[in-house]
Amino acid sequence: MRILVRLLFRLRVEGIENLPAPPFLIASNHQVWYDTAFIAAAFPKLPMIYTMARRDTVFNRRWKRWLMPKLGVFPIQPRQGQLDETGVDTVYQVLRRGGVVLIFPEGRYSRGRDLRPLRMGVGHFALQAGVPICPVAISGVDRLRLFGRVEVSMAPPIRPDPPRWWALNQRVLQVVDNVRRAILTAFDVDGQPRAPGRLRSLPGRLRLRLRRRRAGALPPPG
């Protein structure tokens, strides 16, 4: 899959020097269901990168049930926004074996830089397992075409210190906020903003245009 992705698309990878040694978690924004293939192709030959996906939507066809495990995807069936016990146990088992787990903390698809609120799971996993988090920003897959460019940027790892038990929830919030900031920073890793997704809202476009005009990048109207 790694070779196929690199043959069919122009994959640009930045920040590879930021990778920690396994085990670690990857926390990425989430644009489409096949994000995983591009993120895995961007990483060097590590232990297999595992990730989770809903049983009722991603494992709902025979060919998917055959293909997904070969890509390191294991099924979960969350209830009321919470992971099932089997999914949680699988994450910890992979990390204990020195593996790598990819998590999409938004929980749903987003477009461009417009991240959804992040869920707390990535913070709990990192603190409980004592592993670093590698924040990743991926762009271009939401408007993918053959031989099109996809960019994967890796921010410096977040290494959360285990808190006292009474401070766990507060520490989780801090870790998740740091992950969000790191993903947004990774979009601008080379100093230039990435192209936004096609579904950016009208107010968002107007704010961007106003900022550029103030900076002298756009001529005044009329």
Tab-separated table of N, CA and C in Angstrom, residues 135 155 175-187:
chain	number	residue	atom	x	y	z
A	135	PRO	N	1.732	14.619	16.786
A	135	PRO	CA	0.638	15.318	16.102
A	135	PRO	C	0.911	15.397	14.598
A	155	ALA	N	4.373	17.395	13.641
A	155	ALA	CA	4.843	18.365	14.624
A	155	ALA	C	5.726	17.660	15.659
A	175	VAL	N	-3.467	18.067	27.717
A	175	VAL	CA	-2.819	17.293	26.655
A	175	VAL	C	-3.594	17.430	25.350
A	176	VAL	N	-4.918	17.299	25.409
A	176	VAL	CA	-5.742	17.384	24.200
A	176	VAL	C	-5.645	18.779	23.584
A	177	ASP	N	-5.627	19.811	24.428
A	177	ASP	CA	-5.469	21.174	23.911
A	177	ASP	C	-4.109	21.337	23.229
A	178	ASN	N	-3.069	20.751	23.811
A	178	ASN	CA	-1.742	20.802	23.183
A	178	ASN	C	-1.732	20.084	21.835
A	179	VAL	N	-2.449	18.965	21.754
A	179	VAL	CA	-2.541	18.221	20.491
A	179	VAL	C	-3.215	19.076	19.426
A	180	ARG	N	-4.302	19.725	19.796
A	180	ARG	CA	-5.016	20.582	18.843
A	180	ARG	C	-4.111	21.696	18.322
A	181	ARG	N	-3.417	22.363	19.237
A	181	ARG	CA	-2.517	23.446	18.833
A	181	ARG	C	-1.410	22.923	17.912
A	182	ALA	N	-0.898	21.735	18.225
A	182	ALA	CA	0.197	21.176	17.429
A	182	ALA	C	-0.260	20.811	16.022
A	183	ILE	N	-1.467	20.255	15.888
A	183	ILE	CA	-1.983	19.918	14.556
A	183	ILE	C	-2.150	21.184	13.720
A	184	LEU	N	-2.728	22.226	14.325
A	184	LEU	CA	-2.905	23.479	13.596
A	184	LEU	C	-1.560	24.086	13.208
A	185	THR	N	-0.578	23.990	14.105
A	185	THR	CA	0.755	24.499	13.795
A	185	THR	C	1.385	23.717	12.650
A	186	ALA	N	1.141	22.406	12.609
A	186	ALA	CA	1.734	21.563	11.567
A	186	ALA	C	1.234	21.934	10.176
A	187	PHE	N	0.036	22.518	10.080
A	187	PHE	CA	-0.441	22.981	8.777
A	187	PHE	C	0.476	24.057	8.208
